[in-house]
Short mmCIF file of C-alpha atoms and ligand atoms in Angstrom, two decimals:
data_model
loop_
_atom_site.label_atom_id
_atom_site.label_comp_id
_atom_site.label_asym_id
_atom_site.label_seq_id
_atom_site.Cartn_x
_atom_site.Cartn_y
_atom_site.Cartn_z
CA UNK E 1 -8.63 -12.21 -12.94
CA UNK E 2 -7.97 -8.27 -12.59
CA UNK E 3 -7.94 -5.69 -10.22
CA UNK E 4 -8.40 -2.39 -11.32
CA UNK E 5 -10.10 0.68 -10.63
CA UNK E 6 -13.93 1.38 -10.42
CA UNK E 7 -15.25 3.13 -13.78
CA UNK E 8 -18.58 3.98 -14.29
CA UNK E 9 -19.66 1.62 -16.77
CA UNK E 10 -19.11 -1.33 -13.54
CA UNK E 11 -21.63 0.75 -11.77
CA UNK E 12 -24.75 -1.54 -12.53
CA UNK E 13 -22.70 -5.52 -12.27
CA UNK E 14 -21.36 -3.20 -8.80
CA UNK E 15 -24.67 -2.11 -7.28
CA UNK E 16 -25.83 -5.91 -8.13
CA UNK E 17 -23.23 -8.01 -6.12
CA UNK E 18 -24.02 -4.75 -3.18
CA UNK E 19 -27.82 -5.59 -3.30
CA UNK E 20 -26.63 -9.43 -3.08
CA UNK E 21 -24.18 -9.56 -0.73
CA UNK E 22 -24.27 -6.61 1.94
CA UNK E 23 -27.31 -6.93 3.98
CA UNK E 24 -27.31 -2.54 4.29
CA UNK E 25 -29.36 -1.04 1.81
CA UNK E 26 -26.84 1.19 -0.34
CA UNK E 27 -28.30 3.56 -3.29
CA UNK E 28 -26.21 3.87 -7.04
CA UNK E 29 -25.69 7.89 -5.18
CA UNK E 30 -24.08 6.36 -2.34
CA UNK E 31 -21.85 4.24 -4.44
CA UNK E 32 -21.35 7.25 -6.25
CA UNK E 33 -20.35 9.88 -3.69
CA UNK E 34 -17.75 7.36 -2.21
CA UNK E 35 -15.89 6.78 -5.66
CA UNK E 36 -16.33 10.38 -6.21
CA UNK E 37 -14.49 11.38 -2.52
CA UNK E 38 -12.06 8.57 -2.85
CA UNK E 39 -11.97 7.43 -6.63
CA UNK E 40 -8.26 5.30 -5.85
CA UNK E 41 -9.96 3.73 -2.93
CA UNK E 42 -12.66 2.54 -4.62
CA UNK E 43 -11.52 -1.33 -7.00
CA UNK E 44 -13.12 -4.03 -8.98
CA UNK E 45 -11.92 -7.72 -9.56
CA UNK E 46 -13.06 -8.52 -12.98
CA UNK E 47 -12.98 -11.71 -14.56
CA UNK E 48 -13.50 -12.91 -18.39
CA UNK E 49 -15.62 -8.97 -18.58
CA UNK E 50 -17.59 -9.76 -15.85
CA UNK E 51 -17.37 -7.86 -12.31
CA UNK E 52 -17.06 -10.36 -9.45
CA UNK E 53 -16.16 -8.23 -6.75
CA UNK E 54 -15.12 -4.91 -5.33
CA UNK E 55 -14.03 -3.15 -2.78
CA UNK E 56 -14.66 0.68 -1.40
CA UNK E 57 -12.26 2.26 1.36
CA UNK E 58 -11.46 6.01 2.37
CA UNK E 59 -8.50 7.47 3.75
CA UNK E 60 -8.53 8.52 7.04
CA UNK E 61 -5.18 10.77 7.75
CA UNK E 62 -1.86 9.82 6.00
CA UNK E 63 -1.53 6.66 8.22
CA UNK E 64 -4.75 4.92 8.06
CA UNK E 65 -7.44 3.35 5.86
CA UNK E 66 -10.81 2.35 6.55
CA UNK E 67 -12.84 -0.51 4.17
CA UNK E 68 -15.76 0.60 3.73
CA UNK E 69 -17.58 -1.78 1.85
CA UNK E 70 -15.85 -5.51 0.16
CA UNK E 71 -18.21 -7.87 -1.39
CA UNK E 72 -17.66 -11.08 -4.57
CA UNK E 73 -20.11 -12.77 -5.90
CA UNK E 74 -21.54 -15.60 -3.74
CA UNK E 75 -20.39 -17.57 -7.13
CA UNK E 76 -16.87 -16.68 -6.70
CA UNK E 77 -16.25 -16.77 -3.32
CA UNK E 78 -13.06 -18.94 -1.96
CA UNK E 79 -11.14 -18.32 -4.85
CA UNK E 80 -8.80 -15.30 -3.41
CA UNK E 81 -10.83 -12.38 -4.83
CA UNK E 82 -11.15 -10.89 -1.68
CA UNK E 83 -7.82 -11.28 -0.61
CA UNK E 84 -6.41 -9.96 -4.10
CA UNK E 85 -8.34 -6.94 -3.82
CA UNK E 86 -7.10 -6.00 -0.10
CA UNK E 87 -3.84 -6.70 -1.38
CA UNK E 88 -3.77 -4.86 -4.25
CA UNK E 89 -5.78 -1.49 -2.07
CA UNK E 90 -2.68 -2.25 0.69
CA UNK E 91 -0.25 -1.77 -2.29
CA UNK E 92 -1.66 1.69 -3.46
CA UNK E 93 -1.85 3.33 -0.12
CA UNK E 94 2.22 2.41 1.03
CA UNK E 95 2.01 4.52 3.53
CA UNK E 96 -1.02 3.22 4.87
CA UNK E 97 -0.31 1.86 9.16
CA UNK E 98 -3.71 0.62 10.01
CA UNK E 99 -6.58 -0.60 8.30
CA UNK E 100 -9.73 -0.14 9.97
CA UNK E 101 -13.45 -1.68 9.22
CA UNK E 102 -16.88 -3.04 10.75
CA UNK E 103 -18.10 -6.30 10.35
CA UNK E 104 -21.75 -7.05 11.30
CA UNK E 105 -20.81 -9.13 14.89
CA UNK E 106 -22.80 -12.48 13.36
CA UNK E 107 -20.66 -12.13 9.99
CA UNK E 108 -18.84 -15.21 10.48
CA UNK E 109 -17.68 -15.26 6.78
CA UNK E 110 -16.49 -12.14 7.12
CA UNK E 111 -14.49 -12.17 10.14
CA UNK E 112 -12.89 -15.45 9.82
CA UNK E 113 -11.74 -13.67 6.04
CA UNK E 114 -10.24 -10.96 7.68
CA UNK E 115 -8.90 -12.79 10.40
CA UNK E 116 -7.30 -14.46 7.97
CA UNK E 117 -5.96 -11.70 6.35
CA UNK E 118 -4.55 -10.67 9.88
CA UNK E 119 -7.11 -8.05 11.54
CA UNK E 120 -7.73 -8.36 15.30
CA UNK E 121 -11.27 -7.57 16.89
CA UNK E 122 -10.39 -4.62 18.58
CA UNK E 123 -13.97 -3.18 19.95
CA UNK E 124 -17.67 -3.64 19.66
CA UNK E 125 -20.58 -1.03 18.24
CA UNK E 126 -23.64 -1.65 19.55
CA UNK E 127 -26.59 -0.47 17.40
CA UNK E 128 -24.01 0.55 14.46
CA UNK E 129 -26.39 -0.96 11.31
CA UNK E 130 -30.02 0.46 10.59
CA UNK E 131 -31.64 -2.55 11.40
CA UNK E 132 -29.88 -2.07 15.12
CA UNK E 133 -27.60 -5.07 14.79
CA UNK E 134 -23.66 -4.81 16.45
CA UNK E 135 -20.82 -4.32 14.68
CA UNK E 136 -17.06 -5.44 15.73
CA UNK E 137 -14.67 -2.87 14.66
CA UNK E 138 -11.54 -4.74 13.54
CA UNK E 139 -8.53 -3.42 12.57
CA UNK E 140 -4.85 -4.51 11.01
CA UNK E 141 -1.68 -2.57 11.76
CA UNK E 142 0.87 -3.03 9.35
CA UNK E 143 4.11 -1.86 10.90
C1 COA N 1 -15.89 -11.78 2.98
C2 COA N 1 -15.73 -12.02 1.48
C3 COA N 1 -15.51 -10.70 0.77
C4 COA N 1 -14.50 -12.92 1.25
O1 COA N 1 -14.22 -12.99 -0.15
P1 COA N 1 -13.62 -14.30 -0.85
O2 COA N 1 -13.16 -13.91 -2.20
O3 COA N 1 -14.58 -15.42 -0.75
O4 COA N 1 -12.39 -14.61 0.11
P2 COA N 1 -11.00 -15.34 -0.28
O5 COA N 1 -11.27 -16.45 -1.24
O6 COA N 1 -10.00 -14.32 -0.69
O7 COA N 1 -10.60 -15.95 1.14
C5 COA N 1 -9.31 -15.88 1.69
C6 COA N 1 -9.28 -16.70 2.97
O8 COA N 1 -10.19 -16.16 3.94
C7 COA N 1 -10.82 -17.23 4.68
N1 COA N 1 -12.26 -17.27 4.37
C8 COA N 1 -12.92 -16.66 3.34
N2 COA N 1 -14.24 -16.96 3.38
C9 COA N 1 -14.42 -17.77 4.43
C10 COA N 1 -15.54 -18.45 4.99
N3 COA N 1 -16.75 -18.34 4.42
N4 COA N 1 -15.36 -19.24 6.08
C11 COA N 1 -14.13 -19.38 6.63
N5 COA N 1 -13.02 -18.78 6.15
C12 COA N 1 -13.16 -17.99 5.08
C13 COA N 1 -10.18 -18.51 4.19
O9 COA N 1 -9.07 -18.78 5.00
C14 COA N 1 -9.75 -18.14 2.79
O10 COA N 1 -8.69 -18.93 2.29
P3 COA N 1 -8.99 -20.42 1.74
O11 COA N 1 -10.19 -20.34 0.82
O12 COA N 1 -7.72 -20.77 1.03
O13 COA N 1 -9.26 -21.25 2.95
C15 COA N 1 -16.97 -12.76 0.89
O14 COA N 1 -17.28 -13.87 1.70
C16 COA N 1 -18.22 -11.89 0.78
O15 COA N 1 -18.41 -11.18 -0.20
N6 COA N 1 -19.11 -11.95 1.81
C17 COA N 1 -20.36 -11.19 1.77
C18 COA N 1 -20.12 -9.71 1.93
C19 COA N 1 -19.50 -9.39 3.26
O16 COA N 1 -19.86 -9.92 4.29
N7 COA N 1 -18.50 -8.47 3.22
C20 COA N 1 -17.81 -7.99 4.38
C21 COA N 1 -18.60 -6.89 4.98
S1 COA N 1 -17.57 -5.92 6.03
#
């Protein structure tokens, strides 16, 4: 398995495992505009050719980082993707204090990942999704 950056060409296996696994709607231009205002922030896990997962962050100041989007293929999940692609985002941004995201509140995949990967609950959105459901903003400080 490799992490790399997002390329065009991923675009399609990207929007796919999106459509699959994030219950927002998000169009091929949204996936676009983010790797084209952040292209560094924006990495695939890839495995035998094959996409499997990805993540999508911004920068937010010098100091902090916000995830954006992080999705693998239901048929790869448990394996460390996820964690392998935070990792290797963490090691690109050095400078990077506090990592920032929402989760939707009933994710409890989600959350117990990245409490796992050592993010605290730190507030709660109400009516953050279209569809009106909560959010938990979570967040990681790293020294
Ligand atoms: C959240 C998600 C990205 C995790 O990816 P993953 O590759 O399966 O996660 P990893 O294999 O790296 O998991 C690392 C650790 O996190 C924890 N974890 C991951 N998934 C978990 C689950 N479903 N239940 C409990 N703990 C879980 C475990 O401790 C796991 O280690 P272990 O398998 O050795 O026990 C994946 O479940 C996913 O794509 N979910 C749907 C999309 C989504 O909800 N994204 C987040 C939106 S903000």
């Amino acid at each position: 398995m490799a992490i790399r950056n997002f390329e065009y060409e991923d675009l399609e296996e990207v929007a796919k495992i999106a459509d699959e696994s994030l219950q927002e709607n998000y169009s091929i231009d949204f996936l676009l505009y983010l790797w084209q205002i952040n292209p560094e922030g924006f990495m695939v896990a890839e495995r035998d050719g094959k996409v499997v997962g990805f993540i999508v962050s911004i920068k937010e100041g010098k100091e902090k980082l916000r995830i954006l989007m992080l999705a693998v293929d239901k048929k790869f999940r448990r394996k460390g993707i996820g964690k392998s692609l935070l990792r290797e985002l963490l090691i690109k941004y050095p400078e990077t204090r506090k990592v920032v995201l929402e989760v939707r509140s009933d994710n409890k995949e989600a959350i117990n990942f990245y409490k796992k990967q050592k993010f605290k609950i730190k507030g709660k959105i109400e009516d953050f999704y279209t569809d009106g459901s909560t959010a938990y903003l979570m967040e990681r400080v790293l020294f």
